[in-house]
C-alpha cells in the first residue's frame, strides 16, 4: 500500500490568476477535514513554535573615528553627535572673521576676565580689512578664538600657555575650559581631520572600538548617518565573542504586517490587501518574493527585542530557541556574506552584529550656505561646475546666479550698417567653471576631469581668468575628479548648517555637505568662431 503525505500545499495557477486557488472555497466540513489532513495538522508532524529564546550579547562601545583609516580621534557617544564629528567643517572656503569672533565670544564666556584680557592681547582680532562697526567693537572685547583653540589643541600644556600669553596660574585655571571650547570649535568650524574626498565628491570615514576600526563608510553622501551607510571591517568581524556574558531571555512573537494572511483557513482575513490581485510580471522578482513570503512563509518568522545600547556595536552569540515541546535548537547566523538582515555588510556576516550609532534624530537644518552643481554639456564636450551659492571670506552668503542675472543689462546695439558680426568666443557666466577630460596616467583608457581656466573678456576687452569662489571647486583645483562621479543627469553638492542635541542634552552646531542627483544635462552656450547675422543676439 502506498501512503502519500503532503506537508505544504501551494497554489499554482496555470491560467495566470491565482485567485481561485487562494480563495479556498469551502464545500462541506468533510472537505475542511481533508484539507487539514493534507496540511499535516491531523498528523501532529508540525514543528513546535518557539516560546523562549536564550542568548548572550556584548556591547562594544564606539569610542573613536578616523578620516584616513590610520589616525583614530576619540569620540564620546554620550556627549557628541556622530554627524557633527565626522562631517563638521567650515561654512566657507576659509574661516571668516565672524567665525573667529564667535569662537572668541565662546572663549570669553568660559574663562575669567583677566585670562580673556591676556588672550586678547596675545591673539588680537584683525579687523583692518573690514569696515563693519560691530566687528570692530568685537575686537575690543574678544580674542581670535580660532587661533586660541588651535594653540590649545596643537601645543603641549607649557607651550600653549606661552603662545596664549598666560602665566602658569592663569593656565592652570583656564586649561579645562579652553580645551572644552577647543573641542566645540573642532566640530563647529571643522578644525579636525576632514572626511571629505574631493576627487569622489563623497565622505569616507571609519568608526573605532577599543582602538580598532570596526565599521567603515566608504561612500557617504547624505546629511544623516544610518546603519546602511556602514560596512563591517575585518576587525569588526573579529570582535571578541560573548564568552562569559550574562544570559538574556526573551519571548518571541510572530511577525505581523498589514494584509497578512491568516494562518487558519476558517478565519476571515483583512480586506485591505488582496494578495491574489497583486499584478507582477515574471521578471518582477521583488514583488513575487513579497507575495510568496506573505502567502507561504509569513507565519514562519518570529521577532523579539534585543537590548543594545546607543553608540555601540553588539555581538550576539549562542542563541538557543526553546519550542512548545521543550526542544532546544541552537540558531546560528546565516553564512551569507552578500546578503544579511539586521547586520552591516562586509566580512564576518556568519556572526550577528547589531549596530546602533549615536546619531542625531530630528536634526534641524538651516539655509544652504554653499551649492555647486556639476552638469554635463554635450555640445561643448565639457563638464561645468556651476557655483550657485557661496560664502565669502567675511562669512556672508551670496547668490551668484541672482547677482549675475541682476547685472545683465540691455543688449548692445548693432554697429550701424553691419550685416554680419564675427565672434571669436561666446560669453559664459563667470560662475561657470569648466572641467576638461584628461587621460588618467594611472590607467590605460580611463579619463578624469580636471578644472580648467577659461579666459573671459572684461569691459575693456582684456582677457582675464576668474578664480572659483566655492570651497568645493577650490579643493578640486589641480586635483582630478573621477569622471564616473558626474552622471549624465549631473550631481549637486550642497552645504548647510545643522543643529542637534546629544544624548546628554548638549547643543551642537555644525556645517556639513550632502550630495544629490542633478536635474539633467545643461548648455553653457560656449561656441568658437561664430558668425552672427544682422538681428541676432551677440
PDB file of C-alpha atoms in Angstrom, residues 133-370:
ATOM      1  CA  UNK A 133      31.365  98.675  13.145  1.00  0.00           C
ATOM      2  CA  UNK A 134      30.127  95.642  15.124  1.00  0.00           C
ATOM      3  CA  UNK A 135      33.181  93.557  14.201  1.00  0.00           C
ATOM      4  CA  UNK A 136      35.445  96.456  15.117  1.00  0.00           C
ATOM      5  CA  UNK A 137      33.786  96.743  18.528  1.00  0.00           C
ATOM      6  CA  UNK A 138      34.060  92.957  18.978  1.00  0.00           C
ATOM      7  CA  UNK A 139      37.832  93.167  18.612  1.00  0.00           C
ATOM      8  CA  UNK A 140      37.874  95.311  21.774  1.00  0.00           C
ATOM      9  CA  UNK A 141      36.260  92.538  23.841  1.00  0.00           C
ATOM     10  CA  UNK A 142      37.226  89.207  22.298  1.00  0.00           C
ATOM     11  CA  UNK A 143      40.363  87.489  21.123  1.00  0.00           C
ATOM     12  CA  UNK A 144      40.884  85.487  17.938  1.00  0.00           C
ATOM     13  CA  UNK A 145      39.003  82.421  19.178  1.00  0.00           C
ATOM     14  CA  UNK A 146      40.114  80.062  16.414  1.00  0.00           C
ATOM     15  CA  UNK A 147      43.776  80.920  16.913  1.00  0.00           C
ATOM     16  CA  UNK A 148      43.363  80.295  20.639  1.00  0.00           C
ATOM     17  CA  UNK A 149      41.674  76.910  20.171  1.00  0.00           C
ATOM     18  CA  UNK A 150      44.301  75.817  17.637  1.00  0.00           C
ATOM     19  CA  UNK A 151      47.056  76.719  20.071  1.00  0.00           C
ATOM     20  CA  UNK A 152      45.363  74.717  22.815  1.00  0.00           C
ATOM     21  CA  UNK A 153      44.909  71.700  20.533  1.00  0.00           C
ATOM     22  CA  UNK A 154      48.294  71.584  18.817  1.00  0.00           C
ATOM     23  CA  UNK A 155      50.694  72.684  21.568  1.00  0.00           C
ATOM     24  CA  UNK A 156      51.633  70.982  24.808  1.00  0.00           C
ATOM     25  CA  UNK A 157      50.467  72.357  28.134  1.00  0.00           C
ATOM     26  CA  UNK A 158      53.512  74.555  28.667  1.00  0.00           C
ATOM     27  CA  UNK A 159      53.756  75.515  25.002  1.00  0.00           C
ATOM     28  CA  UNK A 160      50.090  76.502  24.820  1.00  0.00           C
ATOM     29  CA  UNK A 161      50.457  78.757  27.837  1.00  0.00           C
ATOM     30  CA  UNK A 162      53.401  80.540  26.174  1.00  0.00           C
ATOM     31  CA  UNK A 163      51.560  81.020  22.853  1.00  0.00           C
ATOM     32  CA  UNK A 164      48.430  82.250  24.614  1.00  0.00           C
ATOM     33  CA  UNK A 165      50.407  84.705  26.744  1.00  0.00           C
ATOM     34  CA  UNK A 166      49.191  83.223  30.019  1.00  0.00           C
ATOM     35  CA  UNK A 167      51.013  82.752  33.283  1.00  0.00           C
ATOM     36  CA  UNK A 168      51.226  79.340  34.899  1.00  0.00           C
ATOM     37  CA  UNK A 169      48.499  80.254  37.386  1.00  0.00           C
ATOM     38  CA  UNK A 170      46.208  81.534  34.640  1.00  0.00           C
ATOM     39  CA  UNK A 171      46.843  78.448  32.513  1.00  0.00           C
ATOM     40  CA  UNK A 172      46.051  76.057  35.360  1.00  0.00           C
ATOM     41  CA  UNK A 173      42.739  77.864  35.882  1.00  0.00           C
ATOM     42  CA  UNK A 174      41.733  78.140  32.220  1.00  0.00           C
ATOM     43  CA  UNK A 175      43.125  74.895  30.746  1.00  0.00           C
ATOM     44  CA  UNK A 176      39.943  72.838  31.282  1.00  0.00           C
ATOM     45  CA  UNK A 177      37.510  75.449  29.872  1.00  0.00           C
ATOM     46  CA  UNK A 178      39.814  76.217  26.941  1.00  0.00           C
ATOM     47  CA  UNK A 179      40.083  72.551  25.985  1.00  0.00           C
ATOM     48  CA  UNK A 180      36.284  72.249  26.135  1.00  0.00           C
ATOM     49  CA  UNK A 181      35.999  75.261  23.811  1.00  0.00           C
ATOM     50  CA  UNK A 182      38.620  73.677  21.528  1.00  0.00           C
ATOM     51  CA  UNK A 183      36.525  70.508  21.234  1.00  0.00           C
ATOM     52  CA  UNK A 184      33.480  72.614  20.417  1.00  0.00           C
ATOM     53  CA  UNK A 185      35.358  74.636  17.784  1.00  0.00           C
ATOM     54  CA  UNK A 186      36.777  71.493  16.169  1.00  0.00           C
ATOM     55  CA  UNK A 187      33.233  70.355  15.378  1.00  0.00           C
ATOM     56  CA  UNK A 188      31.605  73.697  14.648  1.00  0.00           C
ATOM     57  CA  UNK A 189      34.340  75.100  12.410  1.00  0.00           C
ATOM     58  CA  UNK A 190      35.915  71.903  11.068  1.00  0.00           C
ATOM     59  CA  UNK A 191      39.306  72.237  12.742  1.00  0.00           C
ATOM     60  CA  UNK A 192      39.760  68.469  12.998  1.00  0.00           C
ATOM     61  CA  UNK A 193      40.552  65.941  10.252  1.00  0.00           C
ATOM     62  CA  UNK A 194      38.359  66.136   7.159  1.00  0.00           C
ATOM     63  CA  UNK A 195      36.498  63.075   5.884  1.00  0.00           C
ATOM     64  CA  UNK A 196      35.538  64.710   2.565  1.00  0.00           C
ATOM     65  CA  UNK A 197      37.133  63.260  -0.576  1.00  0.00           C
ATOM     66  CA  UNK A 198      37.009  65.966  -3.293  1.00  0.00           C
ATOM     67  CA  UNK A 199      38.046  63.527  -6.043  1.00  0.00           C
ATOM     68  CA  UNK A 200      34.981  61.372  -5.381  1.00  0.00           C
ATOM     69  CA  UNK A 201      32.530  64.010  -4.103  1.00  0.00           C
ATOM     70  CA  UNK A 202      31.795  61.839  -1.089  1.00  0.00           C
ATOM     71  CA  UNK A 203      32.728  61.386   2.530  1.00  0.00           C
ATOM     72  CA  UNK A 204      34.870  58.495   3.825  1.00  0.00           C
ATOM     73  CA  UNK A 205      35.375  57.667   7.470  1.00  0.00           C
ATOM     74  CA  UNK A 206      35.572  54.776   9.899  1.00  0.00           C
ATOM     75  CA  UNK A 207      34.292  54.135  13.420  1.00  0.00           C
ATOM     76  CA  UNK A 208      36.516  52.533  16.021  1.00  0.00           C
ATOM     77  CA  UNK A 209      36.035  50.497  19.173  1.00  0.00           C
ATOM     78  CA  UNK A 210      38.885  49.967  21.623  1.00  0.00           C
ATOM     79  CA  UNK A 211      41.450  51.363  19.194  1.00  0.00           C
ATOM     80  CA  UNK A 212      40.378  49.268  16.166  1.00  0.00           C
ATOM     81  CA  UNK A 213      38.320  50.347  13.156  1.00  0.00           C
ATOM     82  CA  UNK A 214      35.246  48.117  13.248  1.00  0.00           C
ATOM     83  CA  UNK A 215      32.961  49.998  10.825  1.00  0.00           C
ATOM     84  CA  UNK A 216      33.610  51.926   7.643  1.00  0.00           C
ATOM     85  CA  UNK A 217      31.618  54.324   5.478  1.00  0.00           C
ATOM     86  CA  UNK A 218      33.358  54.347   2.077  1.00  0.00           C
ATOM     87  CA  UNK A 219      30.694  56.274   0.123  1.00  0.00           C
ATOM     88  CA  UNK A 220      28.707  58.531   2.416  1.00  0.00           C
ATOM     89  CA  UNK A 221      26.871  61.412   0.717  1.00  0.00           C
ATOM     90  CA  UNK A 222      23.869  62.140   2.971  1.00  0.00           C
ATOM     91  CA  UNK A 223      23.218  64.525   5.843  1.00  0.00           C
ATOM     92  CA  UNK A 224      22.390  61.747   8.306  1.00  0.00           C
ATOM     93  CA  UNK A 225      24.240  58.552   9.186  1.00  0.00           C
ATOM     94  CA  UNK A 226      22.426  55.233   9.471  1.00  0.00           C
ATOM     95  CA  UNK A 227      23.277  51.536   9.594  1.00  0.00           C
ATOM     96  CA  UNK A 228      23.014  51.054   5.773  1.00  0.00           C
ATOM     97  CA  UNK A 229      25.842  53.589   5.369  1.00  0.00           C
ATOM     98  CA  UNK A 230      28.247  51.460   7.423  1.00  0.00           C
ATOM     99  CA  UNK A 231      30.200  48.346   6.420  1.00  0.00           C
ATOM    100  CA  UNK A 232      31.773  45.814   8.746  1.00  0.00           C
ATOM    101  CA  UNK A 233      35.564  45.641   8.679  1.00  0.00           C
ATOM    102  CA  UNK A 234      37.835  42.694   9.396  1.00  0.00           C
ATOM    103  CA  UNK A 235      38.368  43.964  12.931  1.00  0.00           C
ATOM    104  CA  UNK A 236      34.623  44.309  13.378  1.00  0.00           C
ATOM    105  CA  UNK A 237      34.070  40.758  12.224  1.00  0.00           C
ATOM    106  CA  UNK A 238      36.688  39.520  14.685  1.00  0.00           C
ATOM    107  CA  UNK A 239      35.264  41.264  17.739  1.00  0.00           C
ATOM    108  CA  UNK A 240      35.514  39.257  20.944  1.00  0.00           C
ATOM    109  CA  UNK A 241      32.782  36.665  21.407  1.00  0.00           C
ATOM    110  CA  UNK A 242      30.253  36.889  24.189  1.00  0.00           C
ATOM    111  CA  UNK A 243      32.188  34.437  26.403  1.00  0.00           C
ATOM    112  CA  UNK A 244      31.106  34.978  29.987  1.00  0.00           C
ATOM    113  CA  UNK A 245      28.364  37.481  29.156  1.00  0.00           C
ATOM    114  CA  UNK A 246      25.147  37.078  31.165  1.00  0.00           C
ATOM    115  CA  UNK A 247      22.295  35.108  29.642  1.00  0.00           C
ATOM    116  CA  UNK A 248      19.398  37.139  28.244  1.00  0.00           C
ATOM    117  CA  UNK A 249      15.928  35.636  27.854  1.00  0.00           C
ATOM    118  CA  UNK A 250      13.188  36.923  25.600  1.00  0.00           C
ATOM    119  CA  UNK A 251       9.741  35.747  24.467  1.00  0.00           C
ATOM    120  CA  UNK A 252       9.431  35.679  20.651  1.00  0.00           C
ATOM    121  CA  UNK A 253       6.203  36.720  18.964  1.00  0.00           C
ATOM    122  CA  UNK A 254       5.029  36.055  15.383  1.00  0.00           C
ATOM    123  CA  UNK A 255       5.547  38.887  12.961  1.00  0.00           C
ATOM    124  CA  UNK A 256       2.542  40.947  11.938  1.00  0.00           C
ATOM    125  CA  UNK A 257       2.095  43.228   8.955  1.00  0.00           C
ATOM    126  CA  UNK A 258      -0.922  44.855   7.239  1.00  0.00           C
ATOM    127  CA  UNK A 259      -2.763  42.453   4.952  1.00  0.00           C
ATOM    128  CA  UNK A 260      -1.052  39.402   6.403  1.00  0.00           C
ATOM    129  CA  UNK A 261      -2.963  36.173   5.507  1.00  0.00           C
ATOM    130  CA  UNK A 262      -4.448  34.348   8.468  1.00  0.00           C
ATOM    131  CA  UNK A 263      -2.808  31.047   9.277  1.00  0.00           C
ATOM    132  CA  UNK A 264      -6.176  29.295   9.718  1.00  0.00           C
ATOM    133  CA  UNK A 265      -8.479  28.529   6.811  1.00  0.00           C
ATOM    134  CA  UNK A 266     -11.729  29.221   8.603  1.00  0.00           C
ATOM    135  CA  UNK A 267     -10.859  32.758   9.718  1.00  0.00           C
ATOM    136  CA  UNK A 268     -11.786  35.863   7.780  1.00  0.00           C
ATOM    137  CA  UNK A 269      -8.808  37.981   6.737  1.00  0.00           C
ATOM    138  CA  UNK A 270      -8.231  41.696   6.462  1.00  0.00           C
ATOM    139  CA  UNK A 271      -9.741  43.004   3.229  1.00  0.00           C
ATOM    140  CA  UNK A 272      -7.360  45.970   2.933  1.00  0.00           C
ATOM    141  CA  UNK A 273      -4.892  43.934   0.883  1.00  0.00           C
ATOM    142  CA  UNK A 274      -5.700  41.260  -1.684  1.00  0.00           C
ATOM    143  CA  UNK A 275      -2.579  39.279  -2.419  1.00  0.00           C
ATOM    144  CA  UNK A 276      -4.428  37.386  -5.147  1.00  0.00           C
ATOM    145  CA  UNK A 277      -4.773  40.602  -7.128  1.00  0.00           C
ATOM    146  CA  UNK A 278      -1.133  41.687  -6.946  1.00  0.00           C
ATOM    147  CA  UNK A 279      -0.025  42.331 -10.511  1.00  0.00           C
ATOM    148  CA  UNK A 280       3.522  41.088 -11.104  1.00  0.00           C
ATOM    149  CA  UNK A 281       5.304  40.041 -14.254  1.00  0.00           C
ATOM    150  CA  UNK A 282       7.646  37.064 -14.459  1.00  0.00           C
ATOM    151  CA  UNK A 283      10.745  39.259 -14.101  1.00  0.00           C
ATOM    152  CA  UNK A 284       9.418  41.280 -11.165  1.00  0.00           C
ATOM    153  CA  UNK A 285      11.298  39.196  -8.618  1.00  0.00           C
ATOM    154  CA  UNK A 286      10.928  41.533  -5.656  1.00  0.00           C
ATOM    155  CA  UNK A 287       7.133  41.638  -5.901  1.00  0.00           C
ATOM    156  CA  UNK A 288       6.895  37.900  -6.486  1.00  0.00           C
ATOM    157  CA  UNK A 289       9.132  37.249  -3.475  1.00  0.00           C
ATOM    158  CA  UNK A 290       6.941  39.519  -1.346  1.00  0.00           C
ATOM    159  CA  UNK A 291       3.773  37.665  -2.365  1.00  0.00           C
ATOM    160  CA  UNK A 292       5.382  34.269  -1.773  1.00  0.00           C
ATOM    161  CA  UNK A 293       6.678  35.317   1.620  1.00  0.00           C
ATOM    162  CA  UNK A 294       3.273  36.688   2.631  1.00  0.00           C
ATOM    163  CA  UNK A 295       1.223  33.707   1.478  1.00  0.00           C
ATOM    164  CA  UNK A 296       3.536  30.798   2.265  1.00  0.00           C
ATOM    165  CA  UNK A 297       6.211  31.733   4.814  1.00  0.00           C
ATOM    166  CA  UNK A 298       4.688  34.691   6.680  1.00  0.00           C
ATOM    167  CA  UNK A 299       3.807  32.707   9.811  1.00  0.00           C
ATOM    168  CA  UNK A 300       7.253  31.077   9.996  1.00  0.00           C
ATOM    169  CA  UNK A 301       9.011  34.209  11.288  1.00  0.00           C
ATOM    170  CA  UNK A 302       9.267  35.436  14.866  1.00  0.00           C
ATOM    171  CA  UNK A 303      10.740  38.568  16.408  1.00  0.00           C
ATOM    172  CA  UNK A 304      11.923  39.512  19.881  1.00  0.00           C
ATOM    173  CA  UNK A 305      13.520  42.671  21.334  1.00  0.00           C
ATOM    174  CA  UNK A 306      17.258  42.778  21.849  1.00  0.00           C
ATOM    175  CA  UNK A 307      18.916  45.146  24.369  1.00  0.00           C
ATOM    176  CA  UNK A 308      21.502  47.261  22.548  1.00  0.00           C
ATOM    177  CA  UNK A 309      22.999  50.461  23.964  1.00  0.00           C
ATOM    178  CA  UNK A 310      23.215  53.588  21.836  1.00  0.00           C
ATOM    179  CA  UNK A 311      26.617  54.216  20.289  1.00  0.00           C
ATOM    180  CA  UNK A 312      27.727  50.576  20.328  1.00  0.00           C
ATOM    181  CA  UNK A 313      28.253  47.582  18.071  1.00  0.00           C
ATOM    182  CA  UNK A 314      26.910  44.430  19.720  1.00  0.00           C
ATOM    183  CA  UNK A 315      27.939  40.799  19.267  1.00  0.00           C
ATOM    184  CA  UNK A 316      25.216  38.173  19.595  1.00  0.00           C
ATOM    185  CA  UNK A 317      26.211  34.533  20.009  1.00  0.00           C
ATOM    186  CA  UNK A 318      24.812  31.275  21.391  1.00  0.00           C
ATOM    187  CA  UNK A 319      21.174  31.917  20.530  1.00  0.00           C
ATOM    188  CA  UNK A 320      19.039  28.948  21.633  1.00  0.00           C
ATOM    189  CA  UNK A 321      15.325  28.689  20.810  1.00  0.00           C
ATOM    190  CA  UNK A 322      13.009  26.615  23.029  1.00  0.00           C
ATOM    191  CA  UNK A 323       9.745  25.463  21.389  1.00  0.00           C
ATOM    192  CA  UNK A 324       6.416  24.351  22.798  1.00  0.00           C
ATOM    193  CA  UNK A 325       7.620  20.729  23.042  1.00  0.00           C
ATOM    194  CA  UNK A 326      10.637  21.718  25.150  1.00  0.00           C
ATOM    195  CA  UNK A 327      13.074  21.070  22.314  1.00  0.00           C
ATOM    196  CA  UNK A 328      16.132  23.351  22.322  1.00  0.00           C
ATOM    197  CA  UNK A 329      17.626  24.382  18.999  1.00  0.00           C
ATOM    198  CA  UNK A 330      20.877  26.307  18.527  1.00  0.00           C
ATOM    199  CA  UNK A 331      20.272  29.075  15.961  1.00  0.00           C
ATOM    200  CA  UNK A 332      23.332  30.314  14.078  1.00  0.00           C
ATOM    201  CA  UNK A 333      23.547  33.325  11.791  1.00  0.00           C
ATOM    202  CA  UNK A 334      23.233  32.541   8.098  1.00  0.00           C
ATOM    203  CA  UNK A 335      26.654  32.468   6.457  1.00  0.00           C
ATOM    204  CA  UNK A 336      25.765  34.775   3.577  1.00  0.00           C
ATOM    205  CA  UNK A 337      28.369  37.474   3.004  1.00  0.00           C
ATOM    206  CA  UNK A 338      26.364  39.092   0.185  1.00  0.00           C
ATOM    207  CA  UNK A 339      23.018  39.343   1.991  1.00  0.00           C
ATOM    208  CA  UNK A 340      22.078  39.642   5.634  1.00  0.00           C
ATOM    209  CA  UNK A 341      19.385  41.199   7.816  1.00  0.00           C
ATOM    210  CA  UNK A 342      19.984  43.444  10.850  1.00  0.00           C
ATOM    211  CA  UNK A 343      23.746  43.447  10.358  1.00  0.00           C
ATOM    212  CA  UNK A 344      26.126  45.583   8.254  1.00  0.00           C
ATOM    213  CA  UNK A 345      27.521  44.214   5.033  1.00  0.00           C
ATOM    214  CA  UNK A 346      31.107  43.079   4.868  1.00  0.00           C
ATOM    215  CA  UNK A 347      33.150  40.153   6.129  1.00  0.00           C
ATOM    216  CA  UNK A 348      32.027  38.037   9.038  1.00  0.00           C
ATOM    217  CA  UNK A 349      28.264  38.036   8.473  1.00  0.00           C
ATOM    218  CA  UNK A 350      28.182  34.483   9.851  1.00  0.00           C
ATOM    219  CA  UNK A 351      28.185  36.128  13.284  1.00  0.00           C
ATOM    220  CA  UNK A 352      25.417  38.500  14.310  1.00  0.00           C
ATOM    221  CA  UNK A 353      26.469  42.133  14.681  1.00  0.00           C
ATOM    222  CA  UNK A 354      23.938  44.761  15.760  1.00  0.00           C
ATOM    223  CA  UNK A 355      24.952  48.383  15.200  1.00  0.00           C
ATOM    224  CA  UNK A 356      23.241  51.334  16.873  1.00  0.00           C
ATOM    225  CA  UNK A 357      25.234  54.508  16.146  1.00  0.00           C
ATOM    226  CA  UNK A 358      24.639  57.549  18.343  1.00  0.00           C
ATOM    227  CA  UNK A 359      23.200  59.655  15.544  1.00  0.00           C
ATOM    228  CA  UNK A 360      21.115  62.821  15.759  1.00  0.00           C
ATOM    229  CA  UNK A 361      17.443  62.065  15.052  1.00  0.00           C
ATOM    230  CA  UNK A 362      15.465  65.134  14.111  1.00  0.00           C
ATOM    231  CA  UNK A 363      18.390  67.475  13.487  1.00  0.00           C
ATOM    232  CA  UNK A 364      17.323  70.967  12.443  1.00  0.00           C
ATOM    233  CA  UNK A 365      18.759  72.159   9.136  1.00  0.00           C
ATOM    234  CA  UNK A 366      19.379  75.751   8.176  1.00  0.00           C
ATOM    235  CA  UNK A 367      19.538  77.504   4.801  1.00  0.00           C
ATOM    236  CA  UNK A 368      22.088  76.487   2.186  1.00  0.00           C
ATOM    237  CA  UNK A 369      25.378  78.355   2.545  1.00  0.00           C
ATOM    238  CA  UNK A 370      27.049  76.758  -0.478  1.00  0.00           C
TER     239      UNK A 370
END
